[in-house]
Coordinates of C-alpha atoms and ligand atoms in Angstrom, one line a residue:
M1 CA 8.2 -21.2 -29.2
T2 CA 5.8 -21.7 -26.3
T3 CA 2.3 -20.3 -26.8
R4 CA 0.6 -18.1 -24.4
S5 CA -1.9 -20.8 -23.4
E6 CA 0.9 -23.4 -22.8
T7 CA 2.7 -20.8 -20.6
Q8 CA -0.5 -20.0 -18.7
T9 CA -0.9 -23.8 -18.0
T10 CA 2.6 -23.8 -16.5
L11 CA 1.8 -20.7 -14.4
D12 CA -1.5 -22.3 -13.3
H13 CA 0.5 -25.3 -12.0
L14 CA 2.8 -23.0 -10.2
L15 CA -0.2 -21.3 -8.6
T16 CA -1.5 -24.7 -7.3
E17 CA 1.9 -25.4 -5.9
I18 CA 2.0 -22.0 -4.2
E19 CA -1.4 -22.8 -2.5
H20 CA -0.1 -26.1 -1.2
R21 CA 3.3 -24.8 0.0
N22 CA 1.6 -21.8 1.8
P23 CA -1.5 -23.1 3.4
A24 CA -4.0 -20.8 5.1
Q25 CA -2.7 -17.7 3.5
P26 CA -5.7 -16.6 1.3
E27 CA -4.5 -13.0 0.8
F28 CA -1.1 -14.2 -0.4
H29 CA -2.8 -16.7 -2.8
Q30 CA -5.0 -13.9 -4.1
A31 CA -2.1 -11.5 -4.8
A32 CA -0.1 -14.3 -6.5
H33 CA -3.0 -15.2 -8.7
E34 CA -3.6 -11.7 -9.7
V35 CA 0.0 -11.3 -10.9
L36 CA 0.7 -14.7 -12.4
E37 CA -2.6 -14.7 -14.3
T38 CA -1.3 -11.7 -16.3
L39 CA 2.3 -12.8 -17.0
A40 CA 1.7 -15.4 -19.8
P41 CA 2.1 -12.9 -22.7
V42 CA 5.5 -11.7 -21.5
V43 CA 6.8 -15.1 -20.4
A44 CA 5.7 -16.6 -23.8
A45 CA 7.3 -13.7 -25.7
R46 CA 10.6 -13.6 -23.9
P47 CA 12.1 -17.1 -23.4
E48 CA 14.6 -16.0 -20.7
Y49 CA 11.6 -15.5 -18.3
A50 CA 10.6 -19.1 -18.7
E51 CA 13.9 -20.1 -17.2
P52 CA 13.2 -22.8 -14.6
G53 CA 13.2 -21.4 -11.1
L54 CA 12.8 -17.7 -11.9
I55 CA 9.2 -17.3 -11.0
E56 CA 9.5 -19.9 -8.3
R57 CA 12.2 -17.7 -6.7
L58 CA 10.0 -14.6 -7.1
V59 CA 7.1 -16.1 -5.1
E60 CA 9.4 -17.3 -2.3
P61 CA 10.5 -14.5 0.2
E62 CA 14.2 -14.2 0.6
R63 CA 13.8 -14.1 4.4
Q64 CA 10.8 -14.2 6.9
V65 CA 11.2 -13.2 10.5
I66 CA 8.5 -13.9 13.1
F67 CA 9.0 -12.8 16.7
R68 CA 7.4 -12.4 20.1
V69 CA 6.5 -8.8 21.2
P70 CA 5.9 -8.7 24.9
W71 CA 4.8 -5.4 26.5
Q72 CA 3.0 -4.1 29.6
D73 CA -0.3 -2.3 29.4
D74 CA -1.1 0.7 31.7
Q75 CA -2.5 -1.7 34.4
G76 CA 0.9 -3.5 34.5
R77 CA -0.5 -6.6 32.7
V78 CA 1.8 -8.4 30.3
R79 CA 0.5 -8.6 26.8
V80 CA 2.0 -10.7 24.0
N81 CA 1.7 -9.9 20.3
R82 CA 3.4 -11.4 17.2
G83 CA 5.8 -9.4 15.0
F84 CA 6.6 -10.0 11.4
R85 CA 9.1 -8.8 8.8
V86 CA 9.0 -10.5 5.4
E87 CA 12.0 -9.5 3.3
F88 CA 10.7 -10.6 -0.1
N89 CA 13.0 -9.4 -2.8
S90 CA 16.2 -7.3 -2.8
A91 CA 17.2 -7.5 -6.5
L92 CA 16.6 -3.8 -7.1
G93 CA 17.7 -2.4 -3.7
P94 CA 17.2 -2.7 0.0
Y95 CA 13.9 -4.2 1.1
K96 CA 11.4 -1.4 1.4
G97 CA 7.8 -1.4 2.6
G98 CA 5.7 -0.4 5.5
L99 CA 4.7 -1.9 8.9
R100 CA 1.1 -2.6 9.6
F101 CA -0.3 -2.8 13.2
H102 CA -3.9 -4.2 13.0
P103 CA -5.5 -7.3 14.7
S104 CA -6.0 -9.0 11.3
V105 CA -2.3 -9.1 10.6
D106 CA -0.9 -12.6 10.1
L107 CA 1.9 -14.1 7.9
G108 CA -0.4 -14.4 4.9
V109 CA -1.4 -10.7 5.1
I110 CA 2.2 -9.6 5.4
K111 CA 3.3 -11.9 2.5
F112 CA 0.5 -10.5 0.2
L113 CA 1.6 -6.9 1.0
G114 CA 5.3 -7.8 0.6
F115 CA 4.7 -9.5 -2.8
E116 CA 2.7 -6.5 -4.1
Q117 CA 5.4 -4.2 -2.9
I118 CA 8.1 -5.9 -5.1
F119 CA 6.2 -4.8 -8.3
K120 CA 5.1 -1.5 -6.9
N121 CA 8.6 -0.5 -6.0
A122 CA 9.9 -1.7 -9.4
L123 CA 7.3 0.5 -11.1
T124 CA 8.7 3.7 -9.3
G125 CA 11.9 3.2 -11.3
L126 CA 13.9 3.8 -8.0
G127 CA 16.3 1.5 -6.3
I128 CA 14.2 -0.3 -3.8
G129 CA 13.4 -3.9 -3.2
G130 CA 10.2 -5.3 -1.6
G131 CA 9.3 -6.1 2.0
K132 CA 6.6 -5.6 4.6
G133 CA 6.1 -6.2 8.3
G134 CA 3.9 -5.5 11.2
S135 CA 2.0 -7.0 14.1
D136 CA -1.4 -8.1 15.2
F137 CA -1.2 -5.4 17.9
D138 CA -4.4 -3.2 17.9
P139 CA -3.5 0.5 18.6
H140 CA -7.2 1.5 18.9
G141 CA -8.0 2.6 22.4
R142 CA -4.4 2.3 23.6
S143 CA -2.7 5.2 25.4
D144 CA 0.3 6.9 24.0
A145 CA 2.4 5.3 26.7
E146 CA 1.2 1.8 25.7
V147 CA 1.8 2.5 22.0
M148 CA 5.3 3.7 22.9
R149 CA 6.1 0.6 25.0
F150 CA 4.8 -1.7 22.3
C151 CA 6.9 0.1 19.6
Q152 CA 10.0 -0.1 21.8
S153 CA 9.5 -3.9 22.3
F154 CA 8.8 -4.4 18.6
M155 CA 12.1 -2.6 17.6
T156 CA 14.1 -4.4 20.3
E157 CA 13.9 -7.4 18.0
L158 CA 13.4 -5.7 14.6
Y159 CA 16.6 -3.7 14.8
R160 CA 18.7 -6.8 14.1
H161 CA 17.1 -7.2 10.7
I162 CA 17.0 -3.6 9.3
G163 CA 19.4 -0.9 8.3
E164 CA 19.7 1.9 5.7
H165 CA 21.4 -0.5 3.2
T166 CA 19.5 -3.6 4.2
D167 CA 15.8 -3.1 4.9
V168 CA 14.0 0.2 5.4
P169 CA 10.5 0.1 7.0
A170 CA 7.8 2.8 7.0
G171 CA 4.2 3.2 8.0
D172 CA 1.0 1.5 6.9
I173 CA -2.3 0.8 8.6
G174 CA -2.0 1.7 12.3
V175 CA 1.6 3.1 11.9
G176 CA 1.9 6.8 11.3
G177 CA 4.2 9.6 12.5
R178 CA 3.8 8.8 16.2
E179 CA 4.7 5.2 15.8
I180 CA 7.7 5.9 13.5
G181 CA 9.0 8.3 16.1
Y182 CA 8.9 5.7 18.9
L183 CA 10.4 3.1 16.6
F184 CA 13.2 5.4 15.5
G185 CA 14.0 6.4 19.0
Q186 CA 14.4 2.9 20.2
Y187 CA 16.5 2.0 17.1
R188 CA 18.8 4.9 17.8
R189 CA 19.1 4.0 21.5
I190 CA 20.0 0.3 20.8
T191 CA 22.4 0.9 18.0
N192 CA 23.9 4.2 19.1
R193 CA 23.8 5.4 15.5
W194 CA 22.1 8.4 13.9
E195 CA 21.0 6.3 11.0
S196 CA 18.2 8.4 9.6
G197 CA 17.8 6.3 6.4
V198 CA 16.7 3.3 8.4
L199 CA 13.0 4.3 8.6
T200 CA 10.9 6.6 6.4
G201 CA 7.9 8.7 7.3
K202 CA 9.9 10.4 10.0
G203 CA 9.0 13.8 11.5
Q204 CA 10.0 17.2 10.1
G205 CA 13.2 18.3 11.7
W206 CA 14.6 14.9 12.3
G207 CA 15.1 13.5 8.9
G208 CA 11.5 13.3 7.5
S209 CA 10.7 14.4 4.0
L210 CA 8.2 17.1 3.2
I211 CA 5.2 15.7 1.3
R212 CA 5.8 12.1 2.6
P213 CA 2.5 12.2 4.7
E214 CA 0.6 13.5 1.6
A215 CA 2.4 11.4 -1.0
T216 CA 0.2 8.2 -1.2
G217 CA -3.1 10.1 -1.5
Y218 CA -1.8 12.9 -3.7
G219 CA -0.1 10.3 -6.0
N220 CA -3.3 8.2 -6.3
V221 CA -5.3 11.3 -7.3
L222 CA -2.6 12.2 -9.9
F223 CA -2.9 8.6 -11.2
A224 CA -6.7 8.9 -11.4
A225 CA -6.3 12.2 -13.2
A226 CA -4.0 10.6 -15.8
M227 CA -6.5 7.8 -16.4
M228 CA -9.2 10.3 -16.9
R229 CA -7.1 12.3 -19.3
E230 CA -6.8 9.2 -21.4
R231 CA -10.6 9.3 -21.7
G232 CA -10.5 13.0 -22.6
E233 CA -11.7 14.2 -19.2
D234 CA -10.3 15.9 -16.1
L235 CA -11.2 15.9 -12.4
E236 CA -12.9 19.3 -12.3
G237 CA -16.5 18.9 -11.2
Q238 CA -16.4 15.1 -10.8
T239 CA -17.9 13.6 -7.7
A240 CA -15.7 11.2 -5.8
V241 CA -16.3 8.5 -3.2
V242 CA -13.3 7.8 -0.9
S243 CA -13.3 5.0 1.8
G244 CA -11.2 5.1 4.9
S245 CA -10.3 8.2 7.0
G246 CA -6.6 7.5 7.7
N247 CA -3.4 8.8 6.1
V248 CA -4.2 7.8 2.5
A249 CA -7.9 8.8 2.6
I250 CA -7.2 12.3 4.1
Y251 CA -4.6 13.3 1.5
T252 CA -6.7 11.8 -1.3
I253 CA -9.6 14.0 -0.3
E254 CA -7.2 17.0 0.0
K255 CA -5.8 16.6 -3.6
L256 CA -9.2 15.8 -5.1
T257 CA -10.6 19.0 -3.6
A258 CA -7.5 21.0 -4.8
L259 CA -8.1 19.7 -8.4
G260 CA -11.8 20.8 -8.3
A261 CA -13.5 17.4 -7.6
N262 CA -16.1 17.0 -4.9
A263 CA -15.1 14.2 -2.4
V264 CA -18.3 13.4 -0.6
T265 CA -17.5 10.4 1.6
C266 CA -15.0 8.9 4.1
S267 CA -15.3 5.9 6.4
D268 CA -13.8 3.8 9.1
S269 CA -14.6 0.3 10.4
S270 CA -17.8 1.7 12.2
G271 CA -19.5 3.0 9.0
Y272 CA -19.3 5.9 6.6
V273 CA -20.1 9.6 6.3
V274 CA -21.6 11.2 3.3
D275 CA -21.4 15.0 3.0
E276 CA -23.1 16.6 0.0
K277 CA -21.1 19.8 0.4
G278 CA -17.9 17.9 0.2
I279 CA -15.8 16.6 3.1
D280 CA -14.6 19.4 5.4
L281 CA -10.9 18.4 5.7
D282 CA -10.1 20.7 8.7
L283 CA -12.8 19.0 10.7
L284 CA -11.9 15.5 9.5
K285 CA -8.2 16.0 10.3
Q286 CA -9.1 17.4 13.8
I287 CA -11.2 14.3 14.5
K288 CA -8.9 11.7 13.0
E289 CA -5.3 13.1 13.4
V290 CA -5.7 15.1 16.6
E291 CA -8.5 13.4 18.6
R292 CA -8.1 9.9 17.1
G293 CA -11.9 9.7 17.1
R294 CA -14.5 7.9 14.9
V295 CA -16.2 9.2 11.8
D296 CA -19.6 9.5 13.4
A297 CA -18.2 12.5 15.3
Y298 CA -17.7 14.2 11.9
A299 CA -21.4 13.9 11.0
E300 CA -22.4 15.1 14.5
R301 CA -20.3 18.3 14.3
R302 CA -20.6 19.1 10.6
G303 CA -24.3 20.0 10.6
A304 CA -27.1 19.4 8.0
S305 CA -25.0 18.5 4.9
A306 CA -23.6 15.3 6.5
R307 CA -24.9 12.1 7.8
F308 CA -23.4 9.0 9.3
V309 CA -24.4 5.5 7.9
P310 CA -23.5 2.9 10.5
G311 CA -22.0 -0.3 9.0
G312 CA -22.5 0.9 5.4
R313 CA -20.1 1.0 2.5
V314 CA -19.4 4.2 0.6
W315 CA -19.8 2.5 -2.8
E316 CA -23.6 2.9 -2.6
V317 CA -23.2 6.7 -2.9
P318 CA -23.4 7.7 -6.7
A319 CA -20.1 9.0 -8.0
D320 CA -17.9 9.5 -11.1
L321 CA -14.8 8.3 -9.3
A322 CA -14.1 5.7 -6.6
L323 CA -10.9 5.7 -4.6
P324 CA -10.8 2.8 -2.1
S325 CA -8.3 3.9 0.6
A326 CA -8.9 1.7 3.7
T327 CA -8.0 -2.0 3.4
Q328 CA -7.9 -5.2 1.3
N329 CA -11.1 -6.7 -0.2
E330 CA -13.3 -3.7 0.8
L331 CA -14.9 -3.4 -2.7
D332 CA -16.6 -6.6 -3.9
E333 CA -18.7 -7.7 -6.9
N334 CA -21.9 -6.2 -5.5
D335 CA -20.2 -2.9 -4.8
A336 CA -18.7 -2.9 -8.3
A337 CA -22.2 -3.6 -9.8
T338 CA -23.6 -0.7 -7.8
L339 CA -20.8 1.7 -8.9
I340 CA -21.3 0.7 -12.5
R341 CA -25.1 1.2 -12.3
N342 CA -24.4 4.7 -10.9
G343 CA -22.1 5.5 -13.8
V344 CA -18.6 5.4 -12.3
K345 CA -15.9 6.3 -14.8
A346 CA -12.7 5.4 -12.9
V347 CA -11.6 3.3 -9.8
S348 CA -8.1 4.0 -8.5
E349 CA -6.8 2.0 -5.6
G350 CA -5.2 4.0 -2.8
A351 CA -5.3 0.9 -0.5
N352 CA -3.5 -2.4 -1.3
M353 CA -5.7 -4.9 -3.0
P354 CA -9.0 -3.3 -1.9
T355 CA -10.9 -4.6 -4.9
T356 CA -11.8 -8.3 -5.1
P357 CA -10.8 -10.1 -8.3
E358 CA -14.4 -10.6 -9.3
A359 CA -15.0 -6.8 -8.9
V360 CA -11.9 -5.9 -10.9
H361 CA -13.2 -8.1 -13.7
L362 CA -16.7 -6.6 -13.6
L363 CA -15.3 -3.0 -13.7
Q364 CA -13.0 -3.8 -16.6
Q365 CA -15.7 -5.5 -18.6
A366 CA -17.9 -2.4 -18.1
G367 CA -15.2 -0.2 -19.5
V368 CA -14.4 1.5 -16.2
A369 CA -10.7 2.8 -16.0
F370 CA -9.2 0.7 -13.2
G371 CA -5.9 1.7 -11.6
P372 CA -4.4 -1.2 -9.5
G373 CA -2.8 -0.3 -6.1
K374 CA 0.7 -1.3 -7.1
A375 CA 0.7 1.5 -9.7
A376 CA -1.9 4.0 -8.3
N377 CA -0.6 4.1 -4.7
A378 CA 3.1 3.9 -5.4
G379 CA 3.5 7.6 -4.6
G380 CA 4.0 6.9 -0.9
V381 CA 6.9 4.5 -1.3
A382 CA 8.3 6.7 -4.1
V383 CA 8.6 9.6 -1.7
S384 CA 9.9 7.3 0.9
A385 CA 12.8 6.5 -1.5
L386 CA 13.2 10.3 -2.0
E387 CA 13.4 10.6 1.8
M388 CA 16.2 8.0 1.8
A389 CA 18.0 10.0 -0.9
Q390 CA 17.8 13.2 1.2
N391 CA 19.0 11.3 4.3
H392 CA 22.0 9.9 2.5
A393 CA 22.9 13.4 1.3
R394 CA 22.1 14.9 4.7
T395 CA 19.9 17.5 3.1
S396 CA 16.3 18.3 2.8
W397 CA 14.4 19.4 -0.3
T398 CA 11.6 21.9 -0.5
A399 CA 8.0 20.7 -0.6
A400 CA 7.7 22.1 -4.2
R401 CA 10.7 20.0 -5.3
V402 CA 9.4 16.8 -3.7
E403 CA 5.9 17.3 -5.1
E404 CA 7.3 17.9 -8.6
E405 CA 9.3 14.7 -8.4
L406 CA 6.2 12.8 -7.2
A407 CA 4.1 14.2 -10.1
D408 CA 6.8 13.1 -12.6
I409 CA 7.0 9.6 -11.0
M410 CA 3.2 9.1 -11.1
T411 CA 3.0 10.3 -14.7
S412 CA 5.8 8.0 -15.7
I413 CA 4.1 5.0 -13.9
H414 CA 0.9 5.7 -15.7
T415 CA 2.7 5.9 -19.1
T416 CA 4.6 2.7 -18.4
C417 CA 1.5 0.8 -17.4
H418 CA -0.5 2.2 -20.4
E419 CA 2.2 1.4 -23.0
T420 CA 3.1 -2.0 -21.6
A421 CA -0.6 -3.0 -21.7
E422 CA -0.8 -1.9 -25.4
R423 CA 2.5 -3.8 -26.2
Y424 CA 0.9 -7.0 -24.8
D425 CA -2.4 -6.6 -26.6
A426 CA -4.4 -5.5 -23.6
P427 CA -5.1 -1.8 -24.3
G428 CA -6.5 0.1 -21.3
D429 CA -5.8 -2.8 -19.0
Y430 CA -3.7 -1.2 -16.3
V431 CA -3.6 -4.4 -14.2
T432 CA -1.8 -6.3 -17.0
G433 CA 0.4 -3.3 -17.7
A434 CA 1.5 -2.8 -14.1
N435 CA 2.2 -6.5 -13.5
I436 CA 4.2 -7.0 -16.6
A437 CA 6.2 -3.8 -16.4
G438 CA 7.0 -4.4 -12.7
F439 CA 7.9 -8.0 -13.4
E440 CA 10.2 -7.2 -16.3
R441 CA 12.3 -4.9 -14.2
V442 CA 12.7 -7.3 -11.3
A443 CA 13.1 -10.4 -13.4
D444 CA 15.9 -8.7 -15.5
A445 CA 17.8 -7.9 -12.3
M446 CA 17.3 -11.4 -10.9
L447 CA 18.5 -13.0 -14.1
A448 CA 21.6 -10.7 -14.2
Q449 CA 22.4 -11.5 -10.6
G450 CA 22.4 -15.3 -10.9
V451 CA 20.7 -18.0 -8.9
I452 CA 20.6 -16.6 -5.3
Ligands
LIG501 P1 -4.5 4.3 8.5 O1 -4.3 3.4 9.6 O2 -4.0 5.7 8.5 O3 -6.0 4.3 8.1 C1 -6.7 3.2 7.8 C2 -8.1 3.5 7.5 O4 -8.8 2.3 7.0 C3 -8.9 3.8 8.8 O5 -9.9 4.7 8.5 C4 -9.4 2.5 9.3 O6 -10.6 2.5 10.1 C5 -9.8 1.8 7.9 N1 -9.6 0.4 8.0 C6 -8.5 -0.3 8.3 N2 -8.7 -1.6 8.3 C7 -10.0 -1.8 8.2 C8 -10.9 -2.9 8.2 N3 -10.4 -4.1 8.3 N4 -12.2 -2.7 7.9 C9 -12.7 -1.4 7.8 N5 -11.9 -0.3 7.8 C10 -10.6 -0.5 8.0 O7 -3.8 3.5 7.2 P2 -3.4 4.1 5.8 O8 -4.2 5.2 5.4 O9 -1.9 4.4 5.9 O10 -3.6 2.9 4.9 C11 -4.8 2.6 4.1 C12 -4.5 1.7 3.0 O11 -3.5 2.2 2.1 C13 -3.9 0.3 3.4 O12 -4.4 -0.7 2.5 C14 -2.4 0.5 3.2 O13 -1.8 -0.7 2.9 C15 -2.5 1.4 1.9 N6 -1.3 2.1 1.6 C16 -0.7 3.0 2.6 C17 0.4 3.7 2.2 C18 1.0 4.7 3.2 O14 1.9 5.4 2.8 N7 0.4 4.9 4.4 C19 1.1 3.6 0.9 C20 0.4 2.7 0.0 C21 -0.7 2.0 0.4 P3 -10.5 2.0 11.6 O15 -9.7 3.1 12.3 O16 -11.9 1.9 12.1 O17 -9.8 0.7 11.6
LIG502 O1 2.0 0.0 0.9 C1 2.9 0.9 0.8 O2 3.5 1.2 -0.2 C2 3.3 1.6 2.1 N1 2.7 1.3 3.1 C3 4.4 2.6 2.0 C4 5.7 1.9 2.1 C5 6.9 2.8 2.3 O3 8.0 2.2 2.5 O4 6.8 4.0 2.3

């Protein structure tokens, strides 16, 4: 039998090969490291997982599409962006994962997100494979008409690659209800099909699921609550710092407040706001969802309890809980040290890979409960899968039913991660638990389906 350390050496060689085969994709390397560094116990214990080629197939996307997206701005000038869709793994179901529109998007970013999505989707227990897409288009400051023309051009290529049984995109950074509407409209026009299951995150009344907008944030708070319960505590009266002020951050703050915690921060790329009285969600939603403004406007309009800190990071505000909900690598070693010094008890990732590997290590060493994104933020994609189920059945469920299913799924993900970590001698290590449990489900399906 191969020992754990021999297995880790083999996985380390594979990681070196991944870096050589995928140059200039640091985020993808980071995501691959984070998963492969935790798999040795399960690969050593179950010889079928050491089968040559299994993990090599897992780290190679099944298909990668890169395309030109030309569009005209309001002045009539032609702009050219790059579009991506990485269809990573379909062993468990149609590729599923969001679209990100942000200037930092490149192939490495989409591959890191697609790779994470494989394990996240497996953890939900639902029938969805992993994929991700997007563009380096920056929606900030663009008119509705420009965003519409961009989305129409993007879909004019993307439609060939997606379908309710093939690949089902949704939102992510820069892609919310407005963008999904324009994308769906163009898909319907080109294909002449009412194929509502082709995209999720649709509007109410034309195939969208109740609670999908809330699902990622709500789910992350439920995951954080489950981690706190393990420590014999609940969320009541806890102070929380949240980064971001988009879809995930807003509904994270909403659920924290509903469960009696005090969410005192939010942020965007200009800086952060701290509000001792707790974030006023009506005001934040008005500024972010209606006016599409910046967070400094919140501080201006809120009055004495709030102030705006330009360029700062929310992690310097003392708190019991931290819920990073903006973007990758937004919480580093120094931030982790500050959080620990201020007595943080749990960190739960609403964003994908927001905590750097060094910071994760520090937090875990200090005994902070750490919920990795692929487990903690899986509520969004889980409710997307419930939206697909409603679309297939041409029905719609009540908000109460969807929320109940979301709560069951988050509890079950927490239990799975917790028990898997214990089974592999890493009690309390949700990173190891999530990676191994997600891996087992995908790997079993891949082995059963042969070398494809
Ligand atoms: P939104 O576009 O709604 O909001 C993103 C927020 O993060 C904005 O406040 C934005 O500020 C900030 N942000 C984005 N990029 C950066 C950056 N490079 N530096 C600083 N701030 C930044 O996106 P979501 O809320 O949907 O997504 C947030 C995170 O959650 C992402 O990591 C996403 O992958 C993840 N996620 C999303 C899910 C979903 O269902 N939407 C599901 C699971 C995970 P600004 O406007 O200034 O850029
Ligand atoms: O990162 C994610 O899980 C998402 N952006 C949501 C994906 C989805 O298909 O709902």
